[in-house]
């Protein structure tokens, strides 16, 4: 394990007991994993997993709210944010490999038990961890983190075509999802007051994709179909272990639609489902409601 603390740290605005957020990196499988960390290491752990066209930056306001009670860790997945593949290392961008890196990351961080917040691409990473290590998962918050095929909208048509026929032409048709215009659209679509969306969110996401390379994102879009094939194992995990679960959903999400949230109750009758009048990045417009719902779940479900 090679851990180093980067020199900068952010302090949450608070009149009492301010929370410091640390920015660190750890080398895992030839990948320099960047992560944000806050809260006492002795407190119950919470792992935050971001999604496409984002990074751990999306949790910048949530982390300080959770860290007063919990040990919060939010890594950037390979292909996103500040995480980088080391020079000379060959890394194949598949969800199996993303999950393998994050799995080893949790081991090196000594996270023997943890709750998860999963969103978008972070969901299939988290689902793999849950299926592999069910005893480690204390609770789940899914914010537009899909787990059921009925949660996929018609917006996945081009991806489905590419999964069925992975030709060069079909792959190329997915490139537009990585353009600045399309990334911005994913942040603002379904949001009634778009002035609530900070422009740096989609600007930083696009800059990271350009810096790291669009091909990594193309590989992941093509690989996403493999996640659906694993849903049967995931649903068995839900039925057998019934972890405390909150599915909190931006109901106007153009990609992951409300039936995908309601479906959690099918395999886990104890799952709670809430809808927010927002889009895909509901945390940007309803961060307060998400934080409150998450703390309610954790406070009643998670112990040391």
mmCIF file of C-alpha atoms in Angstrom:
data_model
loop_
_atom_site.group_PDB
_atom_site.id
_atom_site.type_symbol
_atom_site.label_atom_id
_atom_site.label_comp_id
_atom_site.label_asym_id
_atom_site.label_seq_id
_atom_site.Cartn_x
_atom_site.Cartn_y
_atom_site.Cartn_z
ATOM 1 C CA UNK A 1 0.000 0.000 0.000
ATOM 2 C CA UNK A 2 1.319 3.382 -0.956
ATOM 3 C CA UNK A 3 -0.675 6.213 0.588
ATOM 4 C CA UNK A 4 0.278 9.839 0.485
ATOM 5 C CA UNK A 5 -1.657 12.845 1.633
ATOM 6 C CA UNK A 6 -1.769 15.679 -0.828
ATOM 7 C CA UNK A 7 -0.959 19.028 0.747
ATOM 8 C CA UNK A 8 -4.333 20.688 0.348
ATOM 9 C CA UNK A 9 -7.376 20.148 2.565
ATOM 10 C CA UNK A 10 -10.799 21.745 2.653
ATOM 11 C CA UNK A 11 -12.631 22.799 5.755
ATOM 12 C CA UNK A 12 -16.395 22.656 5.765
ATOM 13 C CA UNK A 13 -18.107 25.854 6.760
ATOM 14 C CA UNK A 14 -19.435 25.382 10.253
ATOM 15 C CA UNK A 15 -19.553 27.565 13.320
ATOM 16 C CA UNK A 16 -18.754 24.578 15.537
ATOM 17 C CA UNK A 17 -16.693 21.450 15.061
ATOM 18 C CA UNK A 18 -15.682 22.128 11.462
ATOM 19 C CA UNK A 19 -15.087 19.017 9.380
ATOM 20 C CA UNK A 20 -11.854 18.711 7.460
ATOM 21 C CA UNK A 21 -11.927 16.888 4.143
ATOM 22 C CA UNK A 22 -8.607 15.351 3.125
ATOM 23 C CA UNK A 23 -7.545 14.745 -0.472
ATOM 24 C CA UNK A 24 -5.352 11.659 -0.857
ATOM 25 C CA UNK A 25 -4.120 9.120 -3.364
ATOM 26 C CA UNK A 26 -3.430 5.399 -3.068
ATOM 27 C CA UNK A 27 -1.770 3.118 -5.591
ATOM 28 C CA UNK A 28 -3.922 0.095 -6.447
ATOM 29 C CA UNK A 29 -3.198 -2.326 -9.316
ATOM 30 C CA UNK A 30 -1.112 0.257 -11.143
ATOM 31 C CA UNK A 31 -3.772 2.930 -10.699
ATOM 32 C CA UNK A 32 -3.289 6.065 -8.609
ATOM 33 C CA UNK A 33 -6.712 6.257 -6.949
ATOM 34 C CA UNK A 34 -7.640 9.749 -5.801
ATOM 35 C CA UNK A 35 -10.102 9.947 -2.932
ATOM 36 C CA UNK A 36 -11.720 12.324 -0.474
ATOM 37 C CA UNK A 37 -11.846 11.315 3.173
ATOM 38 C CA UNK A 38 -13.392 12.844 6.279
ATOM 39 C CA UNK A 39 -14.591 11.833 9.719
ATOM 40 C CA UNK A 40 -13.132 9.648 12.428
ATOM 41 C CA UNK A 41 -11.625 6.337 11.249
ATOM 42 C CA UNK A 42 -13.240 4.806 14.332
ATOM 43 C CA UNK A 43 -16.740 5.751 13.140
ATOM 44 C CA UNK A 44 -18.896 3.514 10.923
ATOM 45 C CA UNK A 45 -17.700 3.722 7.317
ATOM 46 C CA UNK A 46 -19.590 5.094 4.330
ATOM 47 C CA UNK A 47 -18.318 4.595 0.764
ATOM 48 C CA UNK A 48 -19.535 7.077 -1.863
ATOM 49 C CA UNK A 49 -19.362 5.920 -5.502
ATOM 50 C CA UNK A 50 -19.959 8.519 -8.224
ATOM 51 C CA UNK A 51 -21.064 7.928 -11.803
ATOM 52 C CA UNK A 52 -20.516 8.959 -15.398
ATOM 53 C CA UNK A 53 -19.601 12.546 -16.219
ATOM 54 C CA UNK A 54 -18.770 13.154 -12.575
ATOM 55 C CA UNK A 55 -16.237 12.353 -9.855
ATOM 56 C CA UNK A 56 -16.031 12.479 -6.075
ATOM 57 C CA UNK A 57 -16.481 16.241 -6.552
ATOM 58 C CA UNK A 58 -20.227 15.589 -6.698
ATOM 59 C CA UNK A 59 -20.063 14.724 -2.979
ATOM 60 C CA UNK A 60 -18.321 17.970 -1.950
ATOM 61 C CA UNK A 61 -21.316 19.166 0.107
ATOM 62 C CA UNK A 62 -22.523 15.747 1.285
ATOM 63 C CA UNK A 63 -19.229 14.607 2.814
ATOM 64 C CA UNK A 64 -19.061 17.242 5.586
ATOM 65 C CA UNK A 65 -22.680 16.541 6.555
ATOM 66 C CA UNK A 66 -22.016 12.823 6.956
ATOM 67 C CA UNK A 67 -18.548 13.099 8.468
ATOM 68 C CA UNK A 68 -19.686 14.444 11.832
ATOM 69 C CA UNK A 69 -20.957 10.940 12.601
ATOM 70 C CA UNK A 70 -19.360 8.690 9.993
ATOM 71 C CA UNK A 71 -16.029 7.872 8.363
ATOM 72 C CA UNK A 72 -16.660 8.951 4.780
ATOM 73 C CA UNK A 73 -14.551 7.909 1.790
ATOM 74 C CA UNK A 74 -15.235 8.896 -1.824
ATOM 75 C CA UNK A 75 -12.817 7.625 -4.501
ATOM 76 C CA UNK A 76 -12.640 8.722 -8.123
ATOM 77 C CA UNK A 77 -13.202 5.649 -10.288
ATOM 78 C CA UNK A 78 -10.569 4.789 -12.911
ATOM 79 C CA UNK A 79 -11.307 6.919 -15.966
ATOM 80 C CA UNK A 80 -12.717 9.802 -13.928
ATOM 81 C CA UNK A 81 -11.693 12.872 -11.982
ATOM 82 C CA UNK A 82 -8.196 12.841 -10.533
ATOM 83 C CA UNK A 83 -7.618 9.079 -10.649
ATOM 84 C CA UNK A 84 -4.921 8.141 -13.163
ATOM 85 C CA UNK A 85 -3.413 4.979 -14.582
ATOM 86 C CA UNK A 86 0.311 4.980 -13.924
ATOM 87 C CA UNK A 87 2.715 5.264 -16.900
ATOM 88 C CA UNK A 88 3.410 1.961 -18.598
ATOM 89 C CA UNK A 89 0.371 0.226 -17.087
ATOM 90 C CA UNK A 90 -2.199 -1.368 -19.391
ATOM 91 C CA UNK A 91 -5.695 -0.918 -17.968
ATOM 92 C CA UNK A 92 -8.834 -2.230 -19.623
ATOM 93 C CA UNK A 93 -11.845 -0.078 -18.821
ATOM 94 C CA UNK A 94 -14.520 -2.582 -17.840
ATOM 95 C CA UNK A 95 -16.827 -2.561 -14.858
ATOM 96 C CA UNK A 96 -15.226 -5.764 -13.592
ATOM 97 C CA UNK A 97 -11.863 -3.979 -13.510
ATOM 98 C CA UNK A 98 -13.280 -0.820 -11.926
ATOM 99 C CA UNK A 99 -14.861 -2.960 -9.206
ATOM 100 C CA UNK A 100 -11.625 -4.911 -8.708
ATOM 101 C CA UNK A 101 -9.684 -1.696 -8.099
ATOM 102 C CA UNK A 102 -12.279 -0.343 -5.667
ATOM 103 C CA UNK A 103 -12.521 -3.718 -3.909
ATOM 104 C CA UNK A 104 -8.760 -3.717 -3.277
ATOM 105 C CA UNK A 105 -8.994 -0.059 -2.304
ATOM 106 C CA UNK A 106 -11.523 -0.866 0.449
ATOM 107 C CA UNK A 107 -9.255 -3.662 1.700
ATOM 108 C CA UNK A 108 -6.232 -1.370 1.897
ATOM 109 C CA UNK A 109 -8.376 1.251 3.661
ATOM 110 C CA UNK A 110 -9.420 -1.512 6.109
ATOM 111 C CA UNK A 111 -13.119 -1.037 5.432
ATOM 112 C CA UNK A 112 -14.361 -4.329 6.870
ATOM 113 C CA UNK A 113 -17.964 -3.093 6.960
ATOM 114 C CA UNK A 114 -19.413 -0.101 5.203
ATOM 115 C CA UNK A 115 -22.565 1.527 3.897
ATOM 116 C CA UNK A 116 -22.665 2.532 0.226
ATOM 117 C CA UNK A 117 -24.052 5.495 -1.700
ATOM 118 C CA UNK A 118 -24.166 4.480 -5.360
ATOM 119 C CA UNK A 119 -24.992 6.632 -8.362
ATOM 120 C CA UNK A 120 -25.071 5.866 -12.104
ATOM 121 C CA UNK A 121 -21.817 4.015 -13.064
ATOM 122 C CA UNK A 122 -20.951 3.744 -9.377
ATOM 123 C CA UNK A 123 -23.929 1.421 -8.923
ATOM 124 C CA UNK A 124 -22.597 -1.576 -10.918
ATOM 125 C CA UNK A 125 -19.266 -1.135 -9.123
ATOM 126 C CA UNK A 126 -21.011 -1.172 -5.755
ATOM 127 C CA UNK A 127 -23.279 -4.064 -6.764
ATOM 128 C CA UNK A 128 -20.234 -6.209 -7.527
ATOM 129 C CA UNK A 129 -18.820 -5.437 -4.077
ATOM 130 C CA UNK A 130 -22.127 -6.369 -2.451
ATOM 131 C CA UNK A 131 -22.483 -9.669 -4.296
ATOM 132 C CA UNK A 132 -18.857 -10.608 -3.554
ATOM 133 C CA UNK A 133 -18.803 -9.414 0.078
ATOM 134 C CA UNK A 134 -22.415 -9.351 1.345
ATOM 135 C CA UNK A 135 -21.234 -9.446 4.957
ATOM 136 C CA UNK A 136 -19.469 -6.100 4.502
ATOM 137 C CA UNK A 137 -22.520 -4.088 3.405
ATOM 138 C CA UNK A 138 -24.346 -2.348 6.257
ATOM 139 C CA UNK A 139 -26.753 -0.183 4.234
ATOM 140 C CA UNK A 140 -27.352 1.059 0.688
ATOM 141 C CA UNK A 141 -28.403 4.442 -0.651
ATOM 142 C CA UNK A 142 -29.051 4.372 -4.372
ATOM 143 C CA UNK A 143 -29.428 7.792 -5.960
ATOM 144 C CA UNK A 144 -30.375 7.000 -9.539
ATOM 145 C CA UNK A 145 -28.169 3.929 -9.313
ATOM 146 C CA UNK A 146 -29.960 1.385 -11.447
ATOM 147 C CA UNK A 147 -30.350 -2.299 -10.512
ATOM 148 C CA UNK A 148 -33.287 -3.413 -12.696
ATOM 149 C CA UNK A 149 -33.711 -3.582 -16.446
ATOM 150 C CA UNK A 150 -37.029 -1.740 -16.333
ATOM 151 C CA UNK A 151 -35.112 1.238 -14.988
ATOM 152 C CA UNK A 152 -33.395 1.775 -18.340
ATOM 153 C CA UNK A 153 -35.134 4.382 -20.495
ATOM 154 C CA UNK A 154 -35.391 4.518 -24.286
ATOM 155 C CA UNK A 155 -32.301 6.740 -24.095
ATOM 156 C CA UNK A 156 -30.263 3.520 -23.962
ATOM 157 C CA UNK A 157 -31.310 2.463 -27.491
ATOM 158 C CA UNK A 158 -27.964 3.270 -29.119
ATOM 159 C CA UNK A 159 -26.086 1.537 -26.328
ATOM 160 C CA UNK A 160 -28.266 -1.550 -26.631
ATOM 161 C CA UNK A 161 -27.587 -1.637 -30.365
ATOM 162 C CA UNK A 162 -23.847 -1.424 -29.733
ATOM 163 C CA UNK A 163 -24.011 -4.184 -27.100
ATOM 164 C CA UNK A 164 -25.793 -6.476 -29.556
ATOM 165 C CA UNK A 165 -23.562 -5.557 -32.501
ATOM 166 C CA UNK A 166 -20.243 -4.073 -31.280
ATOM 167 C CA UNK A 167 -19.184 -2.828 -34.699
ATOM 168 C CA UNK A 168 -16.896 0.154 -35.220
ATOM 169 C CA UNK A 169 -19.859 2.138 -36.530
ATOM 170 C CA UNK A 170 -22.046 1.368 -33.525
ATOM 171 C CA UNK A 171 -19.204 2.194 -31.167
ATOM 172 C CA UNK A 172 -18.646 5.512 -32.894
ATOM 173 C CA UNK A 173 -22.323 6.412 -32.464
ATOM 174 C CA UNK A 174 -21.718 6.586 -28.692
ATOM 175 C CA UNK A 175 -19.032 9.253 -28.942
ATOM 176 C CA UNK A 176 -21.566 12.078 -28.707
ATOM 177 C CA UNK A 177 -22.349 11.155 -25.103
ATOM 178 C CA UNK A 178 -18.917 12.537 -24.188
ATOM 179 C CA UNK A 179 -19.310 15.951 -25.806
ATOM 180 C CA UNK A 180 -19.550 19.061 -23.675
ATOM 181 C CA UNK A 181 -23.092 19.766 -24.887
ATOM 182 C CA UNK A 182 -24.311 16.272 -24.009
ATOM 183 C CA UNK A 183 -22.654 16.262 -20.600
ATOM 184 C CA UNK A 184 -24.201 19.635 -19.755
ATOM 185 C CA UNK A 185 -27.576 18.319 -20.920
ATOM 186 C CA UNK A 186 -27.310 15.392 -18.510
ATOM 187 C CA UNK A 187 -26.872 17.841 -15.643
ATOM 188 C CA UNK A 188 -29.739 20.163 -16.530
ATOM 189 C CA UNK A 189 -32.326 17.894 -18.183
ATOM 190 C CA UNK A 190 -35.355 17.438 -15.959
ATOM 191 C CA UNK A 191 -34.360 20.294 -13.641
ATOM 192 C CA UNK A 192 -37.056 22.946 -13.264
ATOM 193 C CA UNK A 193 -34.616 25.645 -12.099
ATOM 194 C CA UNK A 194 -31.340 25.136 -13.948
ATOM 195 C CA UNK A 195 -29.772 28.097 -12.119
ATOM 196 C CA UNK A 196 -29.271 25.642 -9.232
ATOM 197 C CA UNK A 197 -26.696 23.682 -11.257
ATOM 198 C CA UNK A 198 -23.149 25.075 -10.810
ATOM 199 C CA UNK A 199 -21.533 25.261 -14.262
ATOM 200 C CA UNK A 200 -18.224 23.961 -12.956
ATOM 201 C CA UNK A 201 -19.850 20.552 -12.389
ATOM 202 C CA UNK A 202 -20.172 19.731 -16.062
ATOM 203 C CA UNK A 203 -17.125 21.803 -17.013
ATOM 204 C CA UNK A 204 -14.869 19.774 -14.721
ATOM 205 C CA UNK A 205 -16.437 16.506 -15.831
ATOM 206 C CA UNK A 206 -15.828 17.279 -19.485
ATOM 207 C CA UNK A 207 -12.277 18.485 -18.809
ATOM 208 C CA UNK A 208 -11.462 15.201 -17.050
ATOM 209 C CA UNK A 209 -12.797 13.152 -19.953
ATOM 210 C CA UNK A 210 -10.717 15.184 -22.402
ATOM 211 C CA UNK A 211 -7.634 14.824 -20.198
ATOM 212 C CA UNK A 212 -7.966 11.095 -19.588
ATOM 213 C CA UNK A 213 -9.278 10.229 -23.047
ATOM 214 C CA UNK A 214 -12.688 9.623 -24.560
ATOM 215 C CA UNK A 215 -11.858 6.026 -25.492
ATOM 216 C CA UNK A 216 -11.981 4.959 -21.843
ATOM 217 C CA UNK A 217 -15.560 6.210 -21.662
ATOM 218 C CA UNK A 218 -16.438 4.525 -24.940
ATOM 219 C CA UNK A 219 -15.141 1.232 -23.537
ATOM 220 C CA UNK A 220 -17.304 1.594 -20.431
ATOM 221 C CA UNK A 221 -20.438 2.449 -22.409
ATOM 222 C CA UNK A 222 -19.892 -0.681 -24.498
ATOM 223 C CA UNK A 223 -19.285 -2.763 -21.378
ATOM 224 C CA UNK A 224 -22.381 -1.519 -19.524
ATOM 225 C CA UNK A 225 -24.448 -4.327 -21.022
ATOM 226 C CA UNK A 226 -22.444 -6.773 -18.905
ATOM 227 C CA UNK A 227 -23.963 -5.179 -15.806
ATOM 228 C CA UNK A 228 -27.455 -6.222 -16.864
ATOM 229 C CA UNK A 229 -26.311 -9.824 -17.179
ATOM 230 C CA UNK A 230 -25.360 -9.743 -13.494
ATOM 231 C CA UNK A 231 -28.716 -8.459 -12.243
ATOM 232 C CA UNK A 232 -29.887 -11.988 -11.338
ATOM 233 C CA UNK A 233 -27.057 -12.372 -8.813
ATOM 234 C CA UNK A 234 -27.714 -8.886 -7.468
ATOM 235 C CA UNK A 235 -31.424 -9.544 -6.943
ATOM 236 C CA UNK A 236 -30.565 -12.726 -5.071
ATOM 237 C CA UNK A 237 -28.334 -10.645 -2.797
ATOM 238 C CA UNK A 238 -31.250 -8.248 -2.139
ATOM 239 C CA UNK A 239 -33.641 -11.112 -1.382
ATOM 240 C CA UNK A 240 -31.273 -13.036 0.860
ATOM 241 C CA UNK A 241 -29.722 -10.210 2.878
ATOM 242 C CA UNK A 242 -32.325 -7.427 2.594
ATOM 243 C CA UNK A 243 -29.891 -4.650 3.517
ATOM 244 C CA UNK A 244 -31.382 -1.377 4.800
ATOM 245 C CA UNK A 245 -31.965 0.452 1.519
ATOM 246 C CA UNK A 246 -33.046 3.895 0.397
ATOM 247 C CA UNK A 247 -33.643 4.425 -3.323
ATOM 248 C CA UNK A 248 -33.840 8.200 -3.673
ATOM 249 C CA UNK A 249 -34.445 9.193 -7.267
ATOM 250 C CA UNK A 250 -34.505 12.238 -9.481
ATOM 251 C CA UNK A 251 -37.783 11.282 -11.115
ATOM 252 C CA UNK A 252 -37.056 13.239 -14.318
ATOM 253 C CA UNK A 253 -33.834 11.358 -15.066
ATOM 254 C CA UNK A 254 -33.660 10.824 -18.855
ATOM 255 C CA UNK A 255 -31.687 7.568 -18.470
ATOM 256 C CA UNK A 256 -32.770 5.842 -15.242
ATOM 257 C CA UNK A 257 -36.530 6.092 -14.899
ATOM 258 C CA UNK A 258 -38.773 5.705 -11.804
ATOM 259 C CA UNK A 259 -39.767 2.038 -12.378
ATOM 260 C CA UNK A 260 -36.131 1.176 -11.665
ATOM 261 C CA UNK A 261 -36.442 2.759 -8.231
ATOM 262 C CA UNK A 262 -39.774 1.098 -7.423
ATOM 263 C CA UNK A 263 -38.306 -2.275 -8.393
ATOM 264 C CA UNK A 264 -36.048 -2.325 -5.324
ATOM 265 C CA UNK A 265 -39.125 -3.180 -3.231
ATOM 266 C CA UNK A 266 -39.717 -6.343 -5.250
ATOM 267 C CA UNK A 267 -36.682 -8.154 -3.852
ATOM 268 C CA UNK A 268 -36.319 -6.192 -0.625
ATOM 269 C CA UNK A 269 -39.713 -5.336 0.908
ATOM 270 C CA UNK A 270 -37.948 -3.154 3.464
ATOM 271 C CA UNK A 271 -36.496 -0.866 0.809
ATOM 272 C CA UNK A 272 -37.699 2.717 0.970
ATOM 273 C CA UNK A 273 -38.284 4.647 -2.265
ATOM 274 C CA UNK A 274 -38.431 8.435 -2.532
ATOM 275 C CA UNK A 275 -38.758 10.636 -5.594
ATOM 276 C CA UNK A 276 -37.376 14.118 -6.046
ATOM 277 C CA UNK A 277 -38.451 16.714 -8.603
ATOM 278 C CA UNK A 278 -35.083 16.687 -10.313
ATOM 279 C CA UNK A 279 -33.049 15.009 -13.023
ATOM 280 C CA UNK A 280 -30.105 12.636 -13.182
ATOM 281 C CA UNK A 281 -27.853 14.697 -10.875
ATOM 282 C CA UNK A 282 -30.454 15.147 -8.158
ATOM 283 C CA UNK A 283 -27.742 15.727 -5.561
ATOM 284 C CA UNK A 284 -27.008 19.097 -7.192
ATOM 285 C CA UNK A 285 -30.547 20.398 -6.680
ATOM 286 C CA UNK A 286 -31.743 18.367 -3.670
ATOM 287 C CA UNK A 287 -28.574 17.789 -1.695
ATOM 288 C CA UNK A 288 -30.248 18.731 1.587
ATOM 289 C CA UNK A 289 -33.060 16.210 1.137
ATOM 290 C CA UNK A 290 -30.632 13.473 0.105
ATOM 291 C CA UNK A 291 -28.351 14.137 3.080
ATOM 292 C CA UNK A 292 -31.279 14.095 5.498
ATOM 293 C CA UNK A 293 -32.664 10.865 4.054
ATOM 294 C CA UNK A 294 -29.267 9.247 4.127
ATOM 295 C CA UNK A 295 -28.600 10.237 7.731
ATOM 296 C CA UNK A 296 -32.014 8.917 8.762
ATOM 297 C CA UNK A 297 -31.209 5.561 7.198
ATOM 298 C CA UNK A 298 -27.689 5.350 8.598
ATOM 299 C CA UNK A 299 -28.644 6.487 12.086
ATOM 300 C CA UNK A 300 -31.250 3.769 12.473
ATOM 301 C CA UNK A 301 -29.400 1.012 10.608
ATOM 302 C CA UNK A 302 -25.655 1.320 11.046
ATOM 303 C CA UNK A 303 -23.737 0.670 14.267
ATOM 304 C CA UNK A 304 -20.052 0.473 15.087
#
